DNA sequence: CGAGAAAATAATGTATACATTAATAAATTT
DNA sequence: AAATTTATTAATGTATACATTATTTTCTCG
């Protein structure tokens, strides 16, 4: 009845450009004209253009009329905006997740991420820790029932991704963060929404502060 | 240096389609193939397509491969999602607006909307009242400093617009709502962020309840 | 040599063309 | 007449063409 459409060129270009941006193969602030992008990707301008419109809507790029795509850099102010929203929304997702008593296995993704985080902390692998942290937050999103909310948060994660990856090496709170995650997870699995919300909120408020002061104290004004 | 580009066909088509959707000249649930839309608007498919991608990103339409554009209907569940987010975010905007003591004239738009709302209440003109209410909330948005937040809220307003327009005739709380707006406005102009936030939150929680119960009690399951 | 004008280049916005494939209609068989 | 197959139609995804206009380069003249 509903056939799963095989991936279209637009989807491919979109996915690849998104990854190129998140992984800084396309550098923040740099500009590339459409035809060059099309050439690189081996397709015509049409699918590139359509993918770019989506990426622009998601706040990763900007289309400047005669200068092509501009990879949007993320400033400290941008991060302030992003965290302002995350502080307001993510705790609600956590509360939701705690509220409707899920089946045990809904939490496995969360548990897995938690385990990875604790292992990375042991091993002192900051990069792995950052990834586990990301996993945890995304797994929580997956438990949210408010699609609009989780999807929006997801675009904010994307926007903040580069800055997070750079700053994780400079922060020294991974131990504390890990403990906080553990507590949040317990509140969720135990079905205590108010506690989950409160814990998550203070966690986000604290980490926002850490991240922003790193961004401002170092020369990393824009990433 | 930076020339303001004259409106492009994509922009025109986008703006017109958006209005057609909000004003129900394109009916929720209906489907229109791209070529027909292009014909109607007197342009080729290219700009129509690009406009549609934007509208899809904003949650007003859905592109279904062989069936063209589908105007997304809004269900009670959708409204629950939308209000869940508005309850979390709009009070923050109100608090922000109250916080950074603006120049007197920043509030004129808010005052104007307030006056219109009170006048409409007097005259018993529910349609005018609904518009003034909309003006008030949009004027508040304009005062927000978090662009990502206000822009997102704005897309939610769009999504909720039709449902609001229909239900306003059925609700009987315009007097109370008007009073609440007045109080909120006072808290903002007086520079009391915490009060503004609290008042706004309870206002939104209450109106969400009113609206949702109307949607569920009537047959208006989807608009 | 520098400033301004003219020419060349290149990117964009949009239209059009076209192959592919899904949806619909027509036709055939039983 | 129902079911199945075949033919027709139409929508999509993508490439290409092209006019317009911004940018860059080249040229000219003081």
Tab-separated table of C-alpha atoms (C1' of nucleotides) in Angstrom:
chain	number	residue	atom	x	y	z
A	1	UNK	CA	0.000	0.000	0.000
A	2	UNK	CA	2.466	2.572	1.144
A	3	UNK	CA	5.691	1.731	-0.587
A	4	UNK	CA	8.839	2.794	1.189
A	5	UNK	CA	10.368	5.053	-1.384
A	6	UNK	CA	14.008	4.339	-2.079
A	7	UNK	CA	16.253	7.185	-1.161
A	8	UNK	CA	16.168	10.084	-3.526
A	9	UNK	CA	19.112	12.231	-4.566
A	10	UNK	CA	17.788	15.070	-2.439
A	11	UNK	CA	17.848	12.837	0.625
A	12	UNK	CA	21.368	11.646	-0.088
A	13	UNK	CA	22.709	15.118	-0.662
A	14	UNK	CA	20.926	16.362	2.433
A	15	UNK	CA	22.344	13.594	4.604
A	16	UNK	CA	25.846	13.988	3.295
A	17	UNK	CA	25.891	17.767	3.584
A	18	UNK	CA	24.566	17.540	7.122
A	19	UNK	CA	27.342	15.154	8.098
A	20	UNK	CA	29.952	17.241	6.311
A	21	UNK	CA	28.842	20.235	8.316
A	22	UNK	CA	28.625	18.484	11.685
A	23	UNK	CA	32.009	16.856	11.197
A	24	UNK	CA	33.577	20.092	9.960
A	25	UNK	CA	34.505	18.787	6.570
A	26	UNK	CA	32.719	21.930	5.555
A	27	UNK	CA	34.156	24.639	7.758
A	28	UNK	CA	31.961	27.064	9.676
A	29	UNK	CA	31.998	30.447	8.033
A	30	UNK	CA	33.129	29.097	4.698
A	31	UNK	CA	31.146	29.738	1.564
A	32	UNK	CA	30.616	27.456	-1.368
A	33	UNK	CA	28.697	28.208	-4.536
A	34	UNK	CA	25.916	25.854	-5.498
A	35	UNK	CA	27.455	24.643	-8.756
A	36	UNK	CA	30.626	23.606	-6.976
A	37	UNK	CA	28.643	21.655	-4.421
A	38	UNK	CA	26.690	19.967	-7.190
A	39	UNK	CA	29.893	19.049	-8.957
A	40	UNK	CA	31.393	17.615	-5.781
A	41	UNK	CA	28.345	15.507	-5.091
A	42	UNK	CA	28.031	14.393	-8.678
A	43	UNK	CA	24.480	15.560	-9.168
A	44	UNK	CA	22.786	18.495	-10.794
A	45	UNK	CA	21.984	21.705	-9.005
A	46	UNK	CA	18.328	20.811	-8.542
A	47	UNK	CA	18.622	18.258	-5.742
A	48	UNK	CA	21.410	20.265	-4.135
A	49	UNK	CA	19.181	23.295	-4.021
A	50	UNK	CA	16.323	21.406	-2.438
A	51	UNK	CA	18.583	19.888	0.182
A	52	UNK	CA	20.004	23.324	0.949
A	53	UNK	CA	16.563	24.744	1.589
A	54	UNK	CA	15.978	22.069	4.210
A	55	UNK	CA	19.350	22.680	5.818
A	56	UNK	CA	18.633	26.360	5.925
A	57	UNK	CA	15.319	25.744	7.646
A	58	UNK	CA	17.195	23.714	10.230
A	59	UNK	CA	19.626	26.517	10.905
A	60	UNK	CA	22.808	24.878	9.702
A	61	UNK	CA	23.444	27.040	6.665
A	62	UNK	CA	22.490	30.294	5.123
A	63	UNK	CA	21.889	30.865	1.437
A	64	UNK	CA	23.430	34.124	0.326
A	65	UNK	CA	22.215	35.130	-3.124
A	66	UNK	CA	25.421	35.563	-5.086
A	67	UNK	CA	27.834	33.823	-2.775
A	68	UNK	CA	26.360	30.406	-2.411
A	69	UNK	CA	25.993	28.476	0.789
A	70	UNK	CA	27.468	29.815	3.978
A	71	UNK	CA	28.109	27.299	6.719
A	72	UNK	CA	26.718	29.032	9.761
A	73	UNK	CA	29.243	29.491	12.531
A	74	UNK	CA	27.968	29.186	16.076
A	75	UNK	CA	28.840	31.956	18.466
A	76	UNK	CA	28.640	32.114	22.244
A	77	UNK	CA	25.424	34.061	21.814
A	78	UNK	CA	24.037	31.306	19.627
A	79	UNK	CA	24.871	28.786	22.303
A	80	UNK	CA	23.164	30.965	24.855
A	81	UNK	CA	20.021	30.890	22.734
A	82	UNK	CA	20.224	27.173	22.188
A	83	UNK	CA	20.733	26.347	25.838
A	84	UNK	CA	17.998	28.747	26.834
A	85	UNK	CA	15.603	26.582	24.873
A	86	UNK	CA	17.061	23.271	25.950
A	87	UNK	CA	16.748	24.299	29.583
A	88	UNK	CA	13.070	24.985	29.037
A	89	UNK	CA	12.253	21.910	26.971
A	90	UNK	CA	14.452	18.957	27.749
A	91	UNK	CA	13.359	18.675	31.380
A	92	UNK	CA	9.797	18.384	30.109
A	93	UNK	CA	10.793	15.463	27.933
A	94	UNK	CA	12.431	13.829	30.926
A	95	UNK	CA	9.306	14.348	32.989
A	96	UNK	CA	7.164	12.880	30.230
A	97	UNK	CA	9.403	9.871	29.982
A	98	UNK	CA	9.117	9.328	33.718
A	99	UNK	CA	5.404	9.915	33.746
A	100	UNK	CA	3.986	7.334	31.456
A	101	UNK	CA	5.414	4.240	32.973
A	102	UNK	CA	7.061	2.663	30.018
A	103	UNK	CA	7.884	-0.918	29.449
A	104	UNK	CA	11.217	-1.864	30.946
A	105	UNK	CA	12.857	-2.118	27.585
A	106	UNK	CA	12.057	1.446	26.624
A	107	UNK	CA	14.922	2.364	28.864
A	108	UNK	CA	17.525	0.039	27.432
A	109	UNK	CA	18.909	2.695	25.091
A	110	UNK	CA	19.232	5.019	28.031
A	111	UNK	CA	20.917	2.325	30.143
A	112	UNK	CA	23.291	1.481	27.337
A	113	UNK	CA	24.326	5.098	26.897
A	114	UNK	CA	24.739	5.381	30.650
A	115	UNK	CA	27.000	2.353	30.740
A	116	UNK	CA	29.080	3.685	27.872
A	117	UNK	CA	29.414	6.974	29.653
A	118	UNK	CA	30.592	5.372	32.847
A	119	UNK	CA	33.029	3.166	30.983
A	120	UNK	CA	34.439	6.138	29.093
A	121	UNK	CA	34.829	8.001	32.358
A	122	UNK	CA	36.792	5.087	33.813
A	123	UNK	CA	38.986	4.859	30.753
A	124	UNK	CA	39.435	8.620	30.624
A	125	UNK	CA	38.333	8.713	27.010
A	126	UNK	CA	36.756	12.141	26.668
A	127	UNK	CA	35.777	11.659	23.072
A	128	UNK	CA	33.902	8.461	23.840
A	129	UNK	CA	32.366	10.171	26.826
A	130	UNK	CA	31.059	13.001	24.678
A	131	UNK	CA	29.503	10.513	22.300
A	132	UNK	CA	27.867	8.608	25.125
A	133	UNK	CA	26.536	11.869	26.498
A	134	UNK	CA	25.087	12.615	23.100
A	135	UNK	CA	23.580	9.135	22.941
A	136	UNK	CA	21.960	9.609	26.312
A	137	UNK	CA	20.315	12.864	25.351
A	138	UNK	CA	19.147	11.475	22.026
A	139	UNK	CA	17.801	8.320	23.629
A	140	UNK	CA	15.808	10.453	26.000
A	141	UNK	CA	14.428	12.382	23.046
A	142	UNK	CA	13.296	9.134	21.484
A	143	UNK	CA	11.150	8.554	24.558
A	144	UNK	CA	9.393	11.871	24.207
A	145	UNK	CA	5.833	11.709	22.996
A	146	UNK	CA	5.726	15.277	21.743
A	147	UNK	CA	7.069	14.910	18.227
A	148	UNK	CA	7.279	18.613	17.519
A	149	UNK	CA	9.252	19.139	20.678
A	150	UNK	CA	11.711	16.324	20.165
A	151	UNK	CA	12.261	17.169	16.537
A	152	UNK	CA	13.015	20.770	17.333
A	153	UNK	CA	15.389	19.800	20.121
A	154	UNK	CA	17.095	17.531	17.650
A	155	UNK	CA	17.838	20.420	15.291
A	156	UNK	CA	19.271	22.318	18.232
A	157	UNK	CA	21.533	19.385	19.025
A	158	UNK	CA	22.784	19.545	15.475
A	159	UNK	CA	23.432	23.249	15.694
A	160	UNK	CA	25.335	22.872	18.942
A	161	UNK	CA	27.232	19.765	17.898
A	162	UNK	CA	30.511	21.306	16.762
A	163	UNK	CA	30.789	23.568	19.766
A	164	UNK	CA	30.133	20.643	22.075
A	165	UNK	CA	32.763	18.499	20.401
A	166	UNK	CA	35.412	21.175	20.775
A	167	UNK	CA	34.620	22.140	24.319
A	168	UNK	CA	34.327	18.641	25.696
A	169	UNK	CA	38.093	18.346	25.719
A	170	UNK	CA	38.359	21.463	27.811
A	171	UNK	CA	35.787	20.673	30.416
A	172	UNK	CA	36.546	18.898	33.603
A	173	UNK	CA	33.100	18.062	34.837
A	174	UNK	CA	32.573	14.741	33.131
A	175	UNK	CA	32.600	12.916	36.437
A	176	UNK	CA	29.976	15.145	37.921
A	177	UNK	CA	27.935	15.084	34.730
A	178	UNK	CA	27.996	11.317	34.719
A	179	UNK	CA	26.690	11.189	38.261
A	180	UNK	CA	23.934	13.620	37.391
A	181	UNK	CA	22.914	11.504	34.428
A	182	UNK	CA	22.749	8.474	36.655
A	183	UNK	CA	20.441	10.254	39.074
A	184	UNK	CA	18.225	11.509	36.267
A	185	UNK	CA	17.989	8.028	34.855
A	186	UNK	CA	16.978	6.630	38.227
A	187	UNK	CA	14.238	9.220	38.587
A	188	UNK	CA	12.924	8.357	35.159
A	189	UNK	CA	12.909	4.606	35.541
A	190	UNK	CA	11.386	4.931	38.997
A	191	UNK	CA	8.588	6.993	37.496
A	192	UNK	CA	9.187	10.232	39.365
A	193	UNK	CA	8.486	12.960	36.819
A	194	UNK	CA	8.904	15.986	39.047
A	195	UNK	CA	12.231	14.813	40.310
A	196	UNK	CA	13.374	13.951	36.789
A	197	UNK	CA	12.411	17.398	35.582
A	198	UNK	CA	14.118	19.200	38.426
A	199	UNK	CA	17.302	17.176	38.157
A	200	UNK	CA	17.452	17.594	34.424
A	201	UNK	CA	16.877	21.283	34.629
A	202	UNK	CA	19.655	21.906	37.075
A	203	UNK	CA	21.935	19.638	35.088
A	204	UNK	CA	21.285	21.628	31.930
A	205	UNK	CA	21.638	24.927	33.702
A	206	UNK	CA	24.961	23.916	35.141
A	207	UNK	CA	26.401	22.472	31.938
A	208	UNK	CA	25.216	25.493	29.973
A	209	UNK	CA	27.198	27.654	32.347
A	210	UNK	CA	30.293	25.486	32.015
A	211	UNK	CA	30.131	25.434	28.257
A	212	UNK	CA	29.476	29.136	27.880
A	213	UNK	CA	32.293	30.167	30.153
A	214	UNK	CA	34.671	27.948	28.220
A	215	UNK	CA	33.520	29.526	24.991
A	216	UNK	CA	34.009	32.996	26.369
A	217	UNK	CA	37.237	32.476	28.250
A	218	UNK	CA	38.998	30.934	25.310
A	219	UNK	CA	39.299	32.520	21.919
A	220	UNK	CA	36.686	30.122	20.672
A	221	UNK	CA	34.290	32.873	19.848
A	222	UNK	CA	32.669	31.069	17.006
A	223	UNK	CA	32.745	27.500	15.821
B	1	UNK	CA	26.889	46.594	-0.155
B	2	UNK	CA	24.069	44.342	0.832
B	3	UNK	CA	21.324	44.942	-1.662
B	4	UNK	CA	17.846	44.067	-0.491
B	5	UNK	CA	16.861	41.538	-3.056
B	6	UNK	CA	13.472	42.130	-4.603
B	7	UNK	CA	11.040	39.412	-3.845
B	8	UNK	CA	11.606	36.242	-5.738
B	9	UNK	CA	8.938	33.944	-7.102
B	10	UNK	CA	9.725	31.408	-4.415
B	11	UNK	CA	9.025	34.025	-1.749
B	12	UNK	CA	5.774	35.058	-3.390
B	13	UNK	CA	4.548	31.523	-3.790
B	14	UNK	CA	5.574	30.715	-0.237
B	15	UNK	CA	3.750	33.718	1.181
B	16	UNK	CA	0.618	33.095	-0.808
B	17	UNK	CA	0.458	29.393	-0.035
B	18	UNK	CA	0.967	30.105	3.633
B	19	UNK	CA	-1.917	32.559	3.652
B	20	UNK	CA	-4.098	30.224	1.614
B	21	UNK	CA	-3.495	27.522	4.197
B	22	UNK	CA	-4.007	29.713	7.269
B	23	UNK	CA	-7.179	31.219	5.816
B	24	UNK	CA	-8.474	27.813	4.710
B	25	UNK	CA	-8.620	28.658	1.048
B	26	UNK	CA	-6.701	25.425	0.892
B	27	UNK	CA	-8.622	23.025	3.063
B	28	UNK	CA	-6.965	20.893	5.709
B	29	UNK	CA	-6.668	17.320	4.556
B	30	UNK	CA	-7.014	18.214	0.907
B	31	UNK	CA	-4.406	17.209	-1.595
B	32	UNK	CA	-3.192	19.105	-4.597
B	33	UNK	CA	-0.634	17.974	-7.139
B	34	UNK	CA	2.328	20.225	-7.773
B	35	UNK	CA	1.542	20.975	-11.407
B	36	UNK	CA	-1.917	22.190	-10.531
B	37	UNK	CA	-0.507	24.480	-7.872
B	38	UNK	CA	2.027	25.816	-10.342
B	39	UNK	CA	-0.695	26.471	-12.873
B	40	UNK	CA	-2.827	28.266	-10.314
B	41	UNK	CA	0.015	30.494	-9.236
B	42	UNK	CA	1.119	31.145	-12.773
B	43	UNK	CA	4.680	29.974	-12.329
B	44	UNK	CA	6.639	26.862	-13.160
B	45	UNK	CA	6.983	23.934	-10.822
B	46	UNK	CA	10.469	24.927	-9.696
B	47	UNK	CA	9.602	27.829	-7.381
B	48	UNK	CA	6.497	25.991	-6.186
B	49	UNK	CA	8.599	23.043	-5.173
B	50	UNK	CA	11.074	25.155	-3.270
B	51	UNK	CA	8.298	26.953	-1.439
B	52	UNK	CA	6.701	23.634	-0.561
B	53	UNK	CA	9.895	22.361	1.011
B	54	UNK	CA	9.906	25.370	3.307
B	55	UNK	CA	6.262	24.911	4.201
B	56	UNK	CA	6.894	21.286	4.947
B	57	UNK	CA	9.755	22.177	7.269
B	58	UNK	CA	7.367	24.497	9.083
B	59	UNK	CA	4.813	21.776	9.562
B	60	UNK	CA	2.003	23.186	7.468
B	61	UNK	CA	2.026	20.656	4.675
B	62	UNK	CA	3.244	17.226	3.824
B	63	UNK	CA	4.632	16.189	0.477
B	64	UNK	CA	3.324	12.802	-0.521
B	65	UNK	CA	5.243	11.375	-3.476
B	66	UNK	CA	2.525	10.597	-5.967
B	67	UNK	CA	-0.288	12.626	-4.518
B	68	UNK	CA	1.126	16.083	-4.295
B	69	UNK	CA	0.819	18.424	-1.371
B	70	UNK	CA	-1.356	17.495	1.549
B	71	UNK	CA	-2.545	20.347	3.736
B	72	UNK	CA	-1.883	19.029	7.210
B	73	UNK	CA	-4.966	18.903	9.391
B	74	UNK	CA	-4.505	19.687	13.060
B	75	UNK	CA	-5.941	17.246	15.544
B	76	UNK	CA	-6.578	17.592	19.253
B	77	UNK	CA	-3.381	15.657	19.832
B	78	UNK	CA	-1.500	18.100	17.658
B	79	UNK	CA	-2.867	20.945	19.706
B	80	UNK	CA	-1.810	19.165	22.864
B	81	UNK	CA	1.722	19.004	21.503
B	82	UNK	CA	1.705	22.612	20.424
B	83	UNK	CA	0.412	23.904	23.718
B	84	UNK	CA	2.826	21.726	25.621
B	85	UNK	CA	5.618	23.631	23.966
B	86	UNK	CA	4.020	27.037	24.227
B	87	UNK	CA	3.497	26.532	27.949
B	88	UNK	CA	7.190	25.830	28.331
B	89	UNK	CA	8.491	28.606	26.102
B	90	UNK	CA	6.213	31.618	25.951
B	91	UNK	CA	6.482	32.401	29.668
B	92	UNK	CA	10.239	32.574	29.176
B	93	UNK	CA	9.802	35.154	26.453
B	94	UNK	CA	7.553	37.146	28.760
B	95	UNK	CA	10.140	36.980	31.519
B	96	UNK	CA	12.863	38.089	29.122
B	97	UNK	CA	10.772	41.008	27.965
B	98	UNK	CA	10.212	42.054	31.545
B	99	UNK	CA	13.838	41.554	32.492
B	100	UNK	CA	15.770	43.812	30.232
B	101	UNK	CA	14.043	47.054	30.934
B	102	UNK	CA	13.144	48.175	27.482
B	103	UNK	CA	12.519	51.642	26.261
B	104	UNK	CA	8.968	52.753	26.839
B	105	UNK	CA	8.100	52.492	23.183
B	106	UNK	CA	9.045	48.829	22.951
B	107	UNK	CA	5.739	48.206	24.622
B	108	UNK	CA	3.555	50.261	22.322
B	109	UNK	CA	2.692	47.274	20.134
B	110	UNK	CA	1.689	45.373	23.233
B	111	UNK	CA	-0.365	48.291	24.524
B	112	UNK	CA	-2.060	48.702	21.170
B	113	UNK	CA	-3.032	45.050	21.019
B	114	UNK	CA	-4.257	45.285	24.593
B	115	UNK	CA	-6.424	48.269	23.756
B	116	UNK	CA	-7.854	46.515	20.712
B	117	UNK	CA	-8.611	43.481	22.812
B	118	UNK	CA	-10.439	45.514	25.416
B	119	UNK	CA	-12.373	47.394	22.755
B	120	UNK	CA	-13.375	44.164	21.038
B	121	UNK	CA	-14.507	42.756	24.358
B	122	UNK	CA	-16.685	45.818	24.911
B	123	UNK	CA	-18.156	45.585	21.432
B	124	UNK	CA	-18.621	41.842	21.740
B	125	UNK	CA	-16.739	41.268	18.507
B	126	UNK	CA	-15.185	37.856	18.995
B	127	UNK	CA	-13.431	37.858	15.675
B	128	UNK	CA	-11.724	41.159	16.406
B	129	UNK	CA	-10.911	39.907	19.871
B	130	UNK	CA	-9.197	36.831	18.479
B	131	UNK	CA	-7.121	38.990	16.179
B	132	UNK	CA	-6.121	41.285	19.010
B	133	UNK	CA	-5.172	38.264	21.081
B	134	UNK	CA	-3.020	37.080	18.220
B	135	UNK	CA	-1.468	40.534	17.921
B	136	UNK	CA	-0.638	40.543	21.600
B	137	UNK	CA	1.127	37.226	21.498
B	138	UNK	CA	3.030	38.154	18.353
B	139	UNK	CA	4.024	41.525	19.769
B	140	UNK	CA	5.410	39.770	22.792
B	141	UNK	CA	7.395	37.490	20.513
B	142	UNK	CA	8.883	40.510	18.809
B	143	UNK	CA	10.298	41.544	22.170
B	144	UNK	CA	12.055	38.242	22.688
B	145	UNK	CA	15.791	38.267	22.290
B	146	UNK	CA	16.125	34.557	21.582
B	147	UNK	CA	15.598	34.438	17.839
B	148	UNK	CA	15.493	30.666	17.616
B	149	UNK	CA	12.870	30.537	20.304
B	150	UNK	CA	10.633	33.217	18.879
B	151	UNK	CA	10.881	31.880	15.371
B	152	UNK	CA	9.913	28.419	16.471
B	153	UNK	CA	6.999	29.714	18.499
B	154	UNK	CA	5.914	31.609	15.435
B	155	UNK	CA	5.669	28.421	13.370
B	156	UNK	CA	3.592	26.908	16.164
B	157	UNK	CA	1.237	29.884	16.032
B	158	UNK	CA	0.822	29.235	12.342
B	159	UNK	CA	0.068	25.589	12.897
B	160	UNK	CA	-2.486	26.363	15.564
B	161	UNK	CA	-4.053	29.269	13.728
B	162	UNK	CA	-7.026	27.549	12.117
B	163	UNK	CA	-8.004	25.709	15.259
B	164	UNK	CA	-7.834	28.925	17.221
B	165	UNK	CA	-9.985	30.778	14.735
B	166	UNK	CA	-12.691	28.147	14.877
B	167	UNK	CA	-12.716	27.687	18.606
B	168	UNK	CA	-12.689	31.352	19.511
B	169	UNK	CA	-16.379	31.572	18.652
B	170	UNK	CA	-17.113	28.769	21.048
B	171	UNK	CA	-15.177	29.945	24.021
B	172	UNK	CA	-16.610	32.120	26.681
B	173	UNK	CA	-13.505	33.175	28.514
B	174	UNK	CA	-12.573	36.258	26.540
B	175	UNK	CA	-13.308	38.497	29.476
B	176	UNK	CA	-11.121	36.536	31.793
B	177	UNK	CA	-8.415	36.185	29.165
B	178	UNK	CA	-8.408	39.912	28.609
B	179	UNK	CA	-7.930	40.555	32.299
B	180	UNK	CA	-5.088	38.078	32.407
B	181	UNK	CA	-3.401	39.773	29.491
B	182	UNK	CA	-3.690	43.079	31.256
B	183	UNK	CA	-2.005	41.697	34.338
B	184	UNK	CA	0.755	40.123	32.316
B	185	UNK	CA	1.351	43.363	30.507
B	186	UNK	CA	1.612	45.223	33.788
B	187	UNK	CA	4.157	42.765	35.116
B	188	UNK	CA	6.221	43.163	31.966
B	189	UNK	CA	6.203	46.928	31.827
B	190	UNK	CA	6.902	47.124	35.542
B	191	UNK	CA	9.946	44.920	35.000
B	192	UNK	CA	8.889	41.970	37.131
B	193	UNK	CA	10.110	38.909	35.197
B	194	UNK	CA	9.160	36.214	37.688
B	195	UNK	CA	5.643	37.491	37.992
B	196	UNK	CA	5.331	37.830	34.228
B	197	UNK	CA	6.495	34.270	33.758
B	198	UNK	CA	4.165	32.844	36.383
B	199	UNK	CA	1.145	34.754	35.117
B	200	UNK	CA	1.826	33.835	31.547
B	201	UNK	CA	2.291	30.218	32.376
B	202	UNK	CA	-0.979	29.890	34.207
B	203	UNK	CA	-2.719	31.828	31.456
B	204	UNK	CA	-1.412	29.438	28.851
B	205	UNK	CA	-2.193	26.401	30.934
B	206	UNK	CA	-5.729	27.537	31.429
B	207	UNK	CA	-6.396	28.510	27.810
B	208	UNK	CA	-4.866	25.266	26.600
B	209	UNK	CA	-7.376	23.431	28.751
B	210	UNK	CA	-10.277	25.483	27.441
B	211	UNK	CA	-9.279	25.008	23.846
B	212	UNK	CA	-8.612	21.305	24.146
B	213	UNK	CA	-11.874	20.549	25.844
B	214	UNK	CA	-13.745	22.449	23.134
B	215	UNK	CA	-11.928	20.448	20.501
B	216	UNK	CA	-12.749	17.204	22.202
B	217	UNK	CA	-16.313	17.910	23.198
B	218	UNK	CA	-17.338	19.008	19.757
B	219	UNK	CA	-16.895	16.955	16.649
B	220	UNK	CA	-14.047	19.222	15.687
B	221	UNK	CA	-11.574	16.450	15.828
B	222	UNK	CA	-9.334	17.873	13.179
B	223	UNK	CA	-9.086	21.267	11.544
C	1	DC	C1'	49.947	54.668	-10.854
C	2	DG	C1'	45.127	55.033	-9.495
C	3	DA	C1'	40.282	55.726	-10.388
C	4	DG	C1'	36.539	54.951	-13.090
C	5	DA	C1'	34.315	52.687	-17.084
C	6	DA	C1'	33.598	48.805	-19.846
C	7	DA	C1'	33.785	43.982	-20.676
C	8	DA	C1'	33.919	39.330	-19.100
C	9	DT	C1'	32.679	35.952	-15.930
C	10	DA	C1'	29.908	33.457	-12.949
C	11	DA	C1'	25.939	32.458	-9.859
C	12	DT	C1'	21.269	32.676	-9.360
C	13	DG	C1'	16.275	32.117	-10.206
C	14	DT	C1'	13.285	30.005	-13.059
C	15	DA	C1'	11.495	27.449	-16.998
C	16	DT	C1'	11.477	23.427	-19.552
C	17	DA	C1'	12.532	18.720	-20.920
C	18	DC	C1'	12.456	13.994	-19.968
C	19	DA	C1'	12.876	9.341	-18.029
C	20	DT	C1'	10.803	6.745	-14.428
C	21	DT	C1'	7.190	4.916	-12.044
C	22	DA	C1'	2.806	5.079	-9.767
C	23	DA	C1'	-2.149	5.555	-10.290
C	24	DT	C1'	-5.999	5.038	-13.123
C	25	DA	C1'	-8.628	3.419	-16.940
C	26	DA	C1'	-9.493	0.077	-20.401
C	27	DA	C1'	-9.559	-4.343	-22.019
C	28	DT	C1'	-9.462	-9.161	-21.739
C	29	DT	C1'	-10.438	-13.519	-19.800
C	30	DT	C1'	-13.029	-16.584	-17.317
D	1	DA	C1'	-19.795	-9.582	-13.526
D	2	DA	C1'	-15.417	-10.211	-11.111
D	3	DA	C1'	-10.828	-10.585	-11.446
D	4	DT	C1'	-6.717	-10.004	-13.770
D	5	DT	C1'	-3.915	-8.040	-17.132
D	6	DT	C1'	-2.645	-4.429	-20.236
D	7	DA	C1'	-2.579	0.212	-21.724
D	8	DT	C1'	-2.915	5.025	-20.664
D	9	DT	C1'	-2.312	8.876	-18.073
D	10	DA	C1'	-0.111	11.737	-14.926
D	11	DA	C1'	3.133	13.135	-11.169
D	12	DT	C1'	7.603	13.068	-9.634
D	13	DG	C1'	12.664	13.559	-9.418
D	14	DT	C1'	16.233	15.313	-11.768
D	15	DA	C1'	18.889	17.389	-15.531
D	16	DT	C1'	19.504	21.051	-18.499
D	17	DA	C1'	18.863	25.534	-20.643
D	18	DC	C1'	18.789	30.341	-20.297
D	19	DA	C1'	17.960	35.177	-19.073
D	20	DT	C1'	19.222	38.255	-15.468
D	21	DT	C1'	22.215	40.442	-12.563
D	22	DA	C1'	26.049	40.686	-9.308
D	23	DT	C1'	30.884	40.277	-9.100
D	24	DT	C1'	35.370	40.358	-10.926
D	25	DT	C1'	38.602	41.506	-14.321
D	26	DT	C1'	40.379	44.208	-17.850
D	27	DC	C1'	40.947	48.322	-19.983
D	28	DT	C1'	41.255	53.311	-20.536
D	29	DC	C1'	42.366	57.850	-19.317
D	30	DG	C1'	43.808	61.393	-16.213
